[in-house]
Coordinates of C-alpha atoms and ligand atoms in Angstrom, one line a residue:
M77 CA 0.0 0.0 0.0
D78 CA 1.2 3.5 -0.9
R79 CA 2.5 5.0 2.4
H80 CA 1.2 8.4 1.3
R81 CA -2.4 7.3 0.8
K82 CA -4.7 8.3 3.5
K83 CA -6.3 5.8 5.9
P84 CA -10.0 6.1 6.9
E85 CA -9.1 7.6 10.3
D86 CA -7.1 10.3 8.5
L87 CA -10.2 11.5 6.7
R88 CA -11.6 14.9 7.8
S89 CA -15.1 13.4 8.0
H90 CA -13.8 10.9 10.6
R91 CA -13.9 13.7 13.2
W92 CA -17.7 14.0 12.7
L93 CA -18.6 10.4 12.0
G94 CA -15.8 8.0 13.1
V95 CA -15.3 8.8 16.7
Q96 CA -17.5 7.7 19.7
D97 CA -18.8 10.6 21.6
L98 CA -22.0 12.5 22.2
R99 CA -21.7 14.7 19.1
S100 CA -20.9 11.9 16.7
F101 CA -23.9 10.0 18.0
G102 CA -26.0 13.0 16.9
H103 CA -24.4 13.1 13.5
R104 CA -24.8 9.4 12.8
S105 CA -28.4 9.3 14.2
R106 CA -29.4 12.1 11.9
L107 CA -27.8 10.4 8.9
R108 CA -29.8 7.3 9.9
Q109 CA -32.9 9.6 10.0
M110 CA -32.3 10.1 6.3
G111 CA -32.2 6.4 5.6
Y112 CA -28.4 6.0 5.6
D113 CA -26.5 3.6 7.8
A114 CA -23.0 2.5 8.7
E115 CA -22.5 1.0 5.2
D116 CA -22.9 4.5 3.7
W117 CA -20.3 6.4 5.7
G118 CA -18.0 4.1 7.6
K119 CA -14.6 4.1 5.9
R120 CA -15.7 6.1 2.8
P121 CA -14.5 9.6 1.9
V122 CA -17.5 12.0 2.0
I123 CA -17.7 14.0 -1.3
G124 CA -19.5 17.3 -1.3
I125 CA -21.2 18.1 -4.6
I126 CA -21.5 21.9 -4.7
N127 CA -24.4 22.4 -7.1
T128 CA -25.3 25.8 -8.7
W129 CA -28.5 24.4 -10.2
S130 CA -31.6 26.5 -9.9
D131 CA -35.0 26.9 -11.6
I132 CA -33.9 30.2 -13.0
N133 CA -30.5 29.2 -14.5
A134 CA -31.0 27.8 -18.0
C135 CA -27.3 27.3 -18.3
H136 CA -27.4 24.9 -15.4
A137 CA -30.8 23.3 -16.0
H138 CA -29.1 19.9 -16.4
L139 CA -27.0 20.1 -13.3
R140 CA -29.8 18.7 -11.2
S141 CA -29.5 15.4 -13.0
R142 CA -25.7 15.7 -13.5
A143 CA -25.4 15.7 -9.7
E144 CA -26.9 12.2 -9.8
D145 CA -24.3 11.1 -12.4
V146 CA -21.5 12.4 -10.1
K147 CA -23.1 10.5 -7.2
R148 CA -23.1 7.3 -9.3
G149 CA -19.4 7.7 -9.9
V150 CA -18.7 8.5 -6.2
L151 CA -20.6 5.4 -5.1
Q152 CA -18.8 3.2 -7.7
A153 CA -15.5 4.3 -6.3
G154 CA -16.4 3.7 -2.7
G155 CA -17.2 7.3 -1.6
F156 CA -20.3 8.8 0.1
P157 CA -21.8 11.6 -2.0
L158 CA -23.7 14.5 -0.4
E159 CA -25.2 17.3 -2.6
L160 CA -25.0 20.8 -1.2
P161 CA -26.8 23.6 -3.2
A162 CA -25.1 27.0 -3.6
I163 CA -26.2 30.3 -5.2
S164 CA -26.9 29.8 -8.9
L165 CA -25.8 33.2 -10.4
A166 CA -27.9 33.0 -13.6
E167 CA -26.1 35.6 -15.8
P168 CA -29.2 36.7 -17.7
F169 CA -31.4 37.4 -14.6
V170 CA -29.3 38.6 -11.7
K171 CA -29.3 42.4 -11.2
P172 CA -27.3 44.6 -11.1
T173 CA -24.7 42.0 -12.2
T174 CA -23.6 38.5 -11.2
M175 CA -20.2 40.0 -10.6
L176 CA -21.6 41.5 -7.4
Y177 CA -22.0 38.0 -6.1
R178 CA -19.0 36.1 -7.4
N179 CA -17.3 36.5 -4.1
F180 CA -20.5 35.6 -2.4
L181 CA -20.4 32.2 -4.1
A182 CA -16.7 31.9 -3.3
M183 CA -17.5 32.5 0.4
E184 CA -20.4 30.1 0.3
T185 CA -18.3 27.3 -1.3
E186 CA -15.6 27.8 1.3
E187 CA -18.0 27.8 4.2
L188 CA -20.1 24.8 2.9
L189 CA -17.0 22.8 2.6
R190 CA -15.6 24.0 5.9
S191 CA -18.6 23.6 8.1
H192 CA -19.7 20.1 6.9
P193 CA -18.0 16.7 7.2
I194 CA -16.5 16.9 3.7
D195 CA -13.3 15.2 2.5
G196 CA -13.4 16.3 -1.2
A197 CA -15.5 18.3 -3.5
V198 CA -17.0 18.2 -7.0
L199 CA -18.0 21.6 -8.2
L200 CA -20.9 21.9 -10.7
G201 CA -21.0 25.2 -12.5
G202 CA -20.2 27.1 -15.7
C203 CA -22.4 30.1 -16.2
D204 CA -19.9 33.0 -16.1
K205 CA -19.1 33.8 -12.4
T206 CA -19.9 30.4 -11.1
T207 CA -16.6 28.9 -12.4
P208 CA -14.3 31.4 -10.6
G209 CA -16.6 31.6 -7.6
L210 CA -16.6 27.9 -7.0
I211 CA -12.9 27.5 -7.7
M212 CA -11.9 30.5 -5.5
G213 CA -13.8 29.0 -2.6
A214 CA -12.4 25.5 -3.2
I215 CA -8.8 26.9 -3.4
S216 CA -9.2 28.7 0.0
M217 CA -10.6 25.6 1.6
G218 CA -7.8 23.5 0.2
L219 CA -9.6 20.1 0.0
P220 CA -9.2 17.9 -3.1
A221 CA -11.6 19.3 -5.7
I222 CA -12.7 18.6 -9.3
F223 CA -14.6 21.2 -11.4
C224 CA -17.3 19.7 -13.7
P225 CA -18.0 22.3 -16.4
A226 CA -21.7 22.7 -17.3
G227 CA -20.7 22.7 -21.0
P228 CA -21.9 24.9 -23.8
M229 CA -25.5 24.7 -25.3
L230 CA -26.1 23.7 -28.9
R231 CA -25.6 26.2 -31.8
G232 CA -28.4 28.7 -32.2
N233 CA -30.5 28.7 -35.4
W234 CA -32.7 31.2 -37.1
R235 CA -34.1 30.6 -40.6
G236 CA -31.1 28.6 -41.5
K237 CA -28.6 31.1 -40.0
V238 CA -26.3 30.0 -37.2
L239 CA -26.8 32.2 -34.1
G240 CA -24.2 32.7 -31.4
S241 CA -25.2 33.6 -27.8
G242 CA -24.7 37.3 -27.1
S243 CA -22.6 38.1 -30.1
D244 CA -25.6 37.8 -32.5
V245 CA -28.0 39.4 -30.1
W246 CA -25.8 42.6 -30.1
K247 CA -25.4 42.3 -33.9
Y248 CA -29.1 41.9 -34.8
W249 CA -30.1 44.5 -32.1
D250 CA -28.0 47.1 -34.1
E251 CA -29.6 45.9 -37.3
K252 CA -33.1 46.4 -35.8
R253 CA -32.0 49.9 -34.6
A254 CA -30.8 50.6 -38.1
G255 CA -34.1 49.3 -39.6
T256 CA -32.5 46.5 -41.6
I257 CA -34.5 43.8 -39.9
T258 CA -38.2 43.9 -38.8
E259 CA -39.8 43.6 -35.4
E260 CA -41.1 40.3 -36.5
D261 CA -37.7 39.0 -37.4
W262 CA -36.4 40.1 -34.1
A263 CA -39.2 38.4 -32.2
D264 CA -38.8 35.3 -34.2
M265 CA -35.1 35.1 -33.4
E266 CA -36.0 34.6 -29.7
N267 CA -37.0 31.0 -30.5
G268 CA -33.7 30.0 -32.0
M269 CA -31.2 31.9 -29.9
A270 CA -30.9 29.3 -27.1
R271 CA -31.9 25.8 -28.2
S272 CA -30.8 23.6 -25.3
F273 CA -29.6 23.8 -21.7
G274 CA -25.9 24.7 -21.2
T275 CA -23.9 27.8 -21.2
C276 CA -23.4 30.4 -23.9
M277 CA -21.8 28.7 -26.9
T278 CA -19.7 31.6 -28.2
M279 CA -16.2 32.2 -26.7
G280 CA -17.8 34.3 -23.9
T281 CA -16.8 34.3 -20.3
A282 CA -18.4 30.9 -19.6
A283 CA -16.5 29.0 -22.4
T284 CA -13.4 31.0 -21.5
M285 CA -13.5 30.2 -17.8
M286 CA -14.4 26.5 -18.3
G287 CA -11.4 26.2 -20.7
I288 CA -9.2 28.0 -18.2
A289 CA -10.3 25.7 -15.5
E290 CA -9.2 22.8 -17.7
A291 CA -5.9 24.4 -18.6
M292 CA -5.2 24.9 -14.9
G293 CA -5.6 21.2 -14.4
L294 CA -8.9 21.4 -12.4
T295 CA -11.1 19.4 -14.8
L296 CA -10.8 16.0 -16.3
P297 CA -9.1 16.2 -19.8
G298 CA -11.5 17.5 -22.5
A299 CA -14.3 18.2 -20.0
S300 CA -14.7 21.9 -20.8
S301 CA -15.6 21.5 -24.5
I302 CA -18.3 18.8 -24.2
P303 CA -21.6 20.2 -25.1
A304 CA -24.1 20.1 -22.2
A305 CA -26.5 18.0 -24.3
D306 CA -23.9 15.5 -25.5
A307 CA -24.1 12.0 -23.9
G308 CA -20.4 12.4 -23.1
H309 CA -21.4 15.0 -20.5
P310 CA -23.1 12.8 -18.0
R311 CA -20.3 10.2 -18.6
M312 CA -17.7 13.0 -17.7
C313 CA -19.6 13.8 -14.5
A314 CA -19.7 10.1 -13.4
S315 CA -16.0 9.9 -14.2
A316 CA -15.3 13.0 -12.0
G317 CA -17.3 11.3 -9.2
R318 CA -15.1 8.2 -9.4
R319 CA -11.9 10.3 -9.7
I320 CA -12.5 12.6 -6.7
V321 CA -12.6 9.6 -4.3
E322 CA -9.1 8.6 -5.4
M323 CA -8.0 12.2 -5.1
V324 CA -9.1 12.2 -1.5
W325 CA -7.1 9.0 -0.7
D326 CA -4.1 10.5 -2.5
D327 CA -4.6 14.0 -0.9
L328 CA -4.3 15.7 -4.3
T329 CA -5.2 19.2 -3.2
P330 CA -5.5 22.3 -5.3
A331 CA -2.2 23.5 -3.8
K332 CA -0.5 20.7 -5.6
I333 CA -2.0 21.6 -8.9
L334 CA -2.3 25.4 -8.9
T335 CA 1.4 26.3 -9.2
P336 CA 2.7 29.4 -11.2
A337 CA 3.1 27.0 -14.1
A338 CA -0.6 26.1 -14.0
F339 CA -1.6 29.8 -14.2
D340 CA 0.9 30.4 -17.0
N341 CA -0.8 27.6 -18.9
A342 CA -4.2 29.1 -18.2
I343 CA -3.1 32.5 -19.6
M344 CA -1.6 30.9 -22.7
V345 CA -4.8 29.0 -23.3
H346 CA -6.9 32.1 -22.7
M347 CA -5.0 33.9 -25.4
A348 CA -5.1 31.0 -27.9
M349 CA -8.9 30.8 -27.4
G350 CA -9.3 34.6 -27.9
G351 CA -11.0 34.4 -24.6
S352 CA -13.1 36.9 -22.7
T353 CA -11.5 40.0 -21.1
N354 CA -13.4 39.1 -17.9
A355 CA -11.1 36.1 -17.4
I356 CA -8.3 38.4 -16.6
I357 CA -10.0 39.6 -13.4
H358 CA -11.0 36.0 -12.5
V359 CA -7.6 34.5 -13.1
I360 CA -5.9 37.1 -11.0
A361 CA -8.4 36.5 -8.2
M362 CA -7.9 32.7 -8.4
A363 CA -4.1 33.0 -8.5
R364 CA -4.1 35.3 -5.4
R365 CA -6.2 32.7 -3.5
A366 CA -3.6 30.1 -4.5
G367 CA -0.8 32.4 -3.3
V368 CA 0.5 33.0 -6.8
A369 CA 1.2 36.7 -7.7
L370 CA 0.0 37.6 -11.2
S371 CA 0.1 41.1 -12.7
L372 CA -1.7 42.5 -15.7
E373 CA 1.7 42.8 -17.4
Q374 CA 2.0 39.0 -17.4
F375 CA -1.2 38.8 -19.5
D376 CA 0.2 41.3 -21.9
Q377 CA 3.6 39.6 -22.2
I378 CA 2.0 36.1 -22.8
S379 CA -0.6 37.7 -25.2
R380 CA 2.2 39.0 -27.4
K381 CA 3.6 35.5 -27.8
V382 CA 0.5 33.4 -28.3
P383 CA -1.7 33.8 -31.4
V384 CA -5.5 33.3 -31.4
V385 CA -6.0 29.8 -33.0
A386 CA -9.6 29.1 -31.9
N387 CA -11.8 30.4 -34.7
I388 CA -14.8 31.0 -32.5
R389 CA -17.1 34.0 -32.2
P390 CA -16.9 36.8 -31.3
S391 CA -13.3 36.9 -32.6
G392 CA -13.8 34.1 -35.2
A393 CA -16.6 32.4 -37.1
Y394 CA -17.6 29.1 -35.4
L395 CA -19.2 28.1 -32.1
M396 CA -18.3 25.8 -29.2
E397 CA -20.2 22.9 -30.7
D398 CA -17.8 23.1 -33.7
F399 CA -14.9 23.4 -31.3
F400 CA -15.8 20.2 -29.6
Y401 CA -16.1 18.3 -33.0
A402 CA -12.7 19.8 -34.0
G403 CA -11.0 18.2 -31.0
G404 CA -11.8 20.5 -28.2
L405 CA -9.4 22.0 -25.7
P406 CA -6.9 19.1 -25.7
A407 CA -6.4 19.7 -29.4
L408 CA -6.0 23.4 -28.9
M409 CA -3.5 22.8 -26.1
K410 CA -1.6 20.4 -28.3
M411 CA -1.4 23.1 -31.0
L412 CA 0.5 25.2 -28.4
G413 CA 3.0 22.4 -28.1
G414 CA 6.2 23.2 -26.3
R415 CA 4.9 26.6 -25.1
L416 CA 3.0 24.9 -22.3
H417 CA 4.5 24.0 -19.0
C418 CA 4.3 20.3 -19.6
H419 CA 5.0 19.0 -16.1
A420 CA 2.0 20.8 -14.5
M421 CA -0.2 18.3 -12.6
T422 CA -3.9 17.9 -13.2
V423 CA -6.8 16.3 -11.2
N424 CA -6.5 13.0 -13.0
G425 CA -3.0 12.5 -11.5
R426 CA -1.3 13.0 -14.9
T427 CA 0.5 16.0 -16.3
V428 CA -0.9 18.4 -18.8
C429 CA 1.2 17.0 -21.6
E430 CA 0.5 13.4 -20.8
N431 CA -3.2 14.3 -21.0
I432 CA -2.9 15.9 -24.5
E433 CA -0.5 13.4 -26.0
S434 CA -3.2 11.6 -28.1
A435 CA -5.2 14.8 -28.9
D436 CA -5.8 15.7 -32.6
V437 CA -7.3 18.5 -34.6
F438 CA -10.2 17.2 -36.8
H439 CA -11.2 20.5 -38.3
P440 CA -8.2 22.8 -39.1
D441 CA -10.3 25.8 -39.9
V442 CA -11.9 25.7 -36.4
I443 CA -8.7 25.1 -34.4
R444 CA -6.0 26.7 -36.6
S445 CA -2.3 26.0 -36.6
L446 CA 0.1 28.6 -35.1
D447 CA 1.2 29.8 -38.6
N448 CA -2.4 30.1 -39.8
A449 CA -3.8 31.9 -36.7
I450 CA -6.9 34.1 -36.9
Y451 CA -5.0 36.9 -35.0
A452 CA -1.2 36.7 -34.9
E453 CA -0.6 38.1 -31.4
G454 CA -2.0 40.3 -28.7
A455 CA -5.5 38.9 -28.3
T456 CA -5.8 40.9 -25.1
A457 CA -3.8 44.1 -24.7
V458 CA -3.1 45.8 -21.4
L459 CA -3.0 49.6 -21.9
K460 CA -1.6 52.1 -19.5
G461 CA -1.2 55.9 -19.4
N462 CA -2.4 58.9 -17.4
L463 CA -6.0 57.8 -17.9
A464 CA -5.4 54.3 -16.4
P465 CA -2.3 54.4 -14.2
R466 CA -2.9 50.8 -13.0
G467 CA -4.0 49.5 -16.4
A468 CA -7.0 48.9 -18.6
V469 CA -7.6 46.0 -21.0
M470 CA -8.8 45.7 -24.6
K471 CA -9.4 42.9 -27.1
P472 CA -7.9 44.2 -30.3
S473 CA -8.8 41.0 -32.2
A474 CA -12.5 41.9 -31.8
A475 CA -12.1 45.6 -32.8
E476 CA -12.1 47.4 -36.2
P477 CA -8.3 47.7 -37.1
R478 CA -8.7 51.5 -37.7
L479 CA -9.4 52.0 -34.0
R480 CA -6.3 50.3 -32.7
Q481 CA -4.5 53.6 -33.2
H482 CA -6.8 56.5 -32.8
R483 CA -7.1 60.0 -31.4
G484 CA -10.5 61.7 -30.9
K485 CA -12.6 63.9 -28.7
A486 CA -14.4 62.5 -25.7
V487 CA -18.2 62.3 -25.3
V488 CA -18.6 61.7 -21.6
F489 CA -21.5 60.0 -19.8
R490 CA -21.4 60.3 -16.0
D491 CA -23.2 57.0 -15.4
Y492 CA -25.2 54.3 -17.1
N493 CA -28.5 56.2 -16.9
H494 CA -27.0 59.3 -18.4
M495 CA -25.6 57.2 -21.2
A496 CA -29.0 55.4 -21.8
A497 CA -30.8 58.8 -21.9
E498 CA -28.4 60.3 -24.4
I499 CA -27.4 57.6 -26.8
E500 CA -30.6 57.4 -28.8
R501 CA -30.9 61.2 -29.3
D502 CA -30.7 62.1 -33.0
D503 CA -29.2 65.5 -32.0
L504 CA -26.3 64.0 -30.0
D505 CA -23.1 65.8 -31.0
V506 CA -21.1 62.8 -32.0
T507 CA -19.2 61.4 -35.0
P508 CA -17.6 58.0 -35.7
D509 CA -14.2 59.5 -34.6
H510 CA -15.4 60.5 -31.1
V511 CA -14.5 58.4 -28.1
L512 CA -17.4 57.4 -25.9
V513 CA -16.5 57.5 -22.2
L514 CA -18.6 55.9 -19.4
Q515 CA -17.9 56.8 -15.8
N516 CA -18.9 55.3 -12.5
A517 CA -19.3 51.7 -13.8
G518 CA -16.5 50.0 -11.9
P519 CA -16.3 47.7 -8.9
K520 CA -17.7 50.2 -6.4
G521 CA -19.3 52.5 -8.9
G522 CA -21.5 50.1 -10.9
P523 CA -21.6 48.6 -8.3
G524 CA -20.1 45.2 -9.2
M525 CA -18.5 46.4 -12.5
P526 CA -21.5 45.5 -14.7
E527 CA -21.0 44.5 -18.4
W528 CA -21.8 47.9 -19.7
G529 CA -18.4 48.4 -21.4
M530 CA -19.7 47.7 -24.9
L531 CA -21.5 51.1 -25.0
P532 CA -24.1 51.2 -27.7
I533 CA -23.1 53.0 -30.9
P534 CA -25.3 56.2 -30.9
R535 CA -28.4 55.6 -32.9
K536 CA -27.8 58.2 -35.5
L537 CA -24.5 56.6 -36.3
V538 CA -25.9 53.1 -36.4
K539 CA -28.4 54.3 -39.0
A540 CA -25.5 55.7 -41.0
G541 CA -23.8 52.3 -41.0
V542 CA -21.3 52.8 -38.2
R543 CA -20.7 49.5 -36.3
D544 CA -17.6 50.3 -34.2
M545 CA -16.3 53.2 -32.2
L546 CA -13.7 53.6 -29.5
R547 CA -15.3 53.3 -26.1
I548 CA -13.7 53.6 -22.6
S549 CA -15.0 52.7 -19.2
D550 CA -14.2 51.2 -15.9
A551 CA -16.9 48.6 -16.5
R552 CA -16.5 45.0 -17.9
M553 CA -18.0 43.7 -21.1
S554 CA -19.6 40.4 -21.9
G555 CA -17.1 37.9 -23.4
T556 CA -19.6 37.6 -26.2
S557 CA -19.3 41.3 -27.0
Y558 CA -17.0 42.9 -29.5
G559 CA -15.7 46.2 -30.7
A560 CA -13.0 48.7 -29.8
C561 CA -13.9 48.8 -26.1
I562 CA -11.3 49.7 -23.5
L563 CA -12.4 48.2 -20.2
H564 CA -11.4 47.8 -16.5
V565 CA -9.8 51.2 -16.2
A566 CA -8.1 51.2 -12.9
P567 CA -8.4 52.9 -10.5
E568 CA -12.1 53.4 -11.2
S569 CA -13.7 56.8 -11.5
F570 CA -16.0 56.2 -8.4
V571 CA -12.9 56.3 -6.1
G572 CA -11.3 59.2 -7.9
G573 CA -9.3 57.5 -10.7
P574 CA -8.4 59.9 -13.6
L575 CA -11.4 58.6 -15.6
A576 CA -13.5 60.7 -13.2
F577 CA -12.0 63.9 -14.5
V578 CA -12.5 63.4 -18.3
E579 CA -14.8 66.0 -19.8
T580 CA -16.6 66.1 -23.1
G581 CA -14.3 67.6 -25.7
D582 CA -11.1 66.4 -24.1
E583 CA -8.8 64.5 -26.6
I584 CA -8.0 60.9 -25.9
E585 CA -5.3 58.9 -27.7
V586 CA -5.1 55.1 -27.9
D587 CA -2.2 53.3 -29.5
V588 CA -2.5 49.5 -29.0
A589 CA 0.9 48.8 -30.5
R590 CA 2.5 51.1 -27.9
R591 CA -0.1 49.9 -25.2
L592 CA -0.9 53.6 -24.6
L593 CA -4.0 55.2 -23.3
H594 CA -3.5 58.9 -22.9
L595 CA -5.7 61.9 -22.0
H596 CA -4.4 65.0 -23.6
V597 CA -5.1 67.3 -20.6
S598 CA -2.2 68.9 -18.7
D599 CA -1.3 67.7 -15.3
E600 CA -2.2 71.2 -13.9
E601 CA -5.7 71.0 -15.3
L602 CA -6.1 67.5 -14.1
A603 CA -5.0 68.6 -10.6
R604 CA -7.6 71.4 -10.7
R605 CA -10.4 69.1 -11.7
R606 CA -9.3 66.6 -8.9
A607 CA -9.4 69.4 -6.3
N608 CA -13.0 70.2 -7.4
W609 CA -14.2 66.6 -7.5
V610 CA -16.8 65.5 -5.0
A611 CA -16.8 61.8 -4.2
P612 CA -20.1 60.1 -4.9
Q613 CA -22.2 58.7 -2.1
P614 CA -21.7 54.9 -1.3
R615 CA -24.3 52.8 -3.1
Y616 CA -25.3 50.6 -0.1
E617 CA -26.1 51.3 3.5
R618 CA -26.8 47.8 4.6
G619 CA -26.4 44.1 4.0
Y620 CA -24.1 42.3 1.6
G621 CA -23.8 45.3 -0.7
R622 CA -22.3 47.3 2.2
M623 CA -19.8 44.6 2.9
F624 CA -19.0 44.5 -0.9
Q625 CA -18.3 48.2 -1.2
E626 CA -16.2 48.3 1.9
H627 CA -14.0 45.3 0.9
I628 CA -14.0 45.0 -2.9
G629 CA -10.6 45.4 -4.6
Q630 CA -9.9 47.1 -8.0
A631 CA -9.9 45.2 -11.3
D632 CA -6.2 44.9 -11.6
D633 CA -6.2 43.1 -8.2
G634 CA -8.9 40.6 -9.3
C635 CA -11.9 42.3 -7.4
D636 CA -11.6 39.9 -4.5
F637 CA -12.5 40.9 -0.9
D638 CA -9.4 42.1 1.0
F639 CA -10.1 39.7 3.8
L640 CA -10.4 36.6 1.5
E641 CA -7.2 36.9 -0.5
H642 CA -4.5 34.4 0.3
G643 CA -2.8 34.9 3.7
A644 CA -4.9 34.1 6.7
P645 CA -5.1 30.3 7.3
V646 CA -8.6 28.7 6.9
P647 CA -9.5 27.5 10.4
E648 CA -11.1 24.1 10.9
P649 CA -14.3 24.3 12.9
E650 CA -14.4 23.1 16.5
I651 CA -16.4 19.9 16.7
H652 CA -18.3 19.9 19.9
Ligands
FES57 FE1 -25.0 31.6 -18.6 FE2 -24.0 33.0 -20.8 S1 -25.8 33.3 -19.7 S2 -23.2 31.3 -19.7

């Protein structure tokens, strides 16, 4: 027997269930109340299945039954599965934004695992913030954990046209505003936009984060690309259930997987996928939980070396279903070849490169080769300058090339409501060369940094055929969005970052090649505006929102709560 393998009395759950005292009598008698007996717990690892299923989350509609597949696998391998529900964070429904609650889910995951007799965890999620939220909590708790991605939904379809989540909604909304499609067309499209359960099937935040989880080594190989409706998906879940039991005996914890090499691999894969800008915030937050220091500059450096090879919307042409048929993430990772840190460990006990050894590309237009990339380098650019001293991000691959080097006059909106009121006005003084600026949409200002960063093109310009303009904000944008949008400006305007002092008519210069974001206003004038600036009132006086605004970090720090970042040890509960 491997001397490193745990024995039953080493299990964390043994403290609840394996000893003979007054409290453990209570624990066991209550398990018996639910119909279990000593055959169910005894010498078996207890596996917590953290499930983000809910009636209002269409992306997770199948996770109720997938939890049963995980349980089947756990039982097959000799474990004791217990399902623990967590906040669902349905992206299309939660207001003001799910990002307000990512850290809530992280806290909930950590506390569910800590407070119950759990030895290992299977995490069920995928809709945008659920992947980082679940993983952040699991990292902090430090128990062996596998992430089971919800998987993308099937391709959309409307009158024979393939529709992609988000990306085609924005596109056809502009066509409707321009009068090139009818109200009937638009209404009809609702039927075909989302045809099955599962996450958005463009390379939005969900697909990006599920792919990143796999690249970090936290899913079984290939798991992140399996469409939610594919029969391989429940098989993957059962397999994760079997594997987590072994991980508990082997004590394969996140700390042994999430090394700096794992995060480097994640960033390389992010760039090769042409992934969502949101992932930058989440990867920094996950890395800090794991005690790995990551800066925005590392994303920029890696981005300059890794081309976009996944030809998936919004940067490319295809959808995640095509990506799966083309070989999925293992094939994309194999395409990166020697650039990956091969030795990085993964949840199946094998290294990254062992896992991708037999991967193949079956459709070379969907997963391109490095010398036939859809964007040669710099899928995500980190810009700096006097307008964003701590950085801002942009996805040049999804912007019109003319806007990658641009100088224009600002049109400033002081908040979302101001922008919404102005943008449809036919007398708005704006041309395609203006730069749209949105203030007070950051972590504290939004609050929660809503996905408002793809500001609508003013209606009069849409009607004239304009489809892209330079836009700058401290907000985020959906990974399914596109356009010349400069996002995550840090520090944000709500706390007195320079974005707060931009006025309509100021000149702003952007040069992606030089990574420059410059406000052409003198230091003296900026100092004058700063001295006259009145800080806005906090958004919340009570509850979770108040805790959020008092502890949330800026975008370049990953927007975690200051008291949850790596550092303080996670205490085990007293059992009495
Ligand atoms: Fe859930 Fe897009 S709405 S992944």
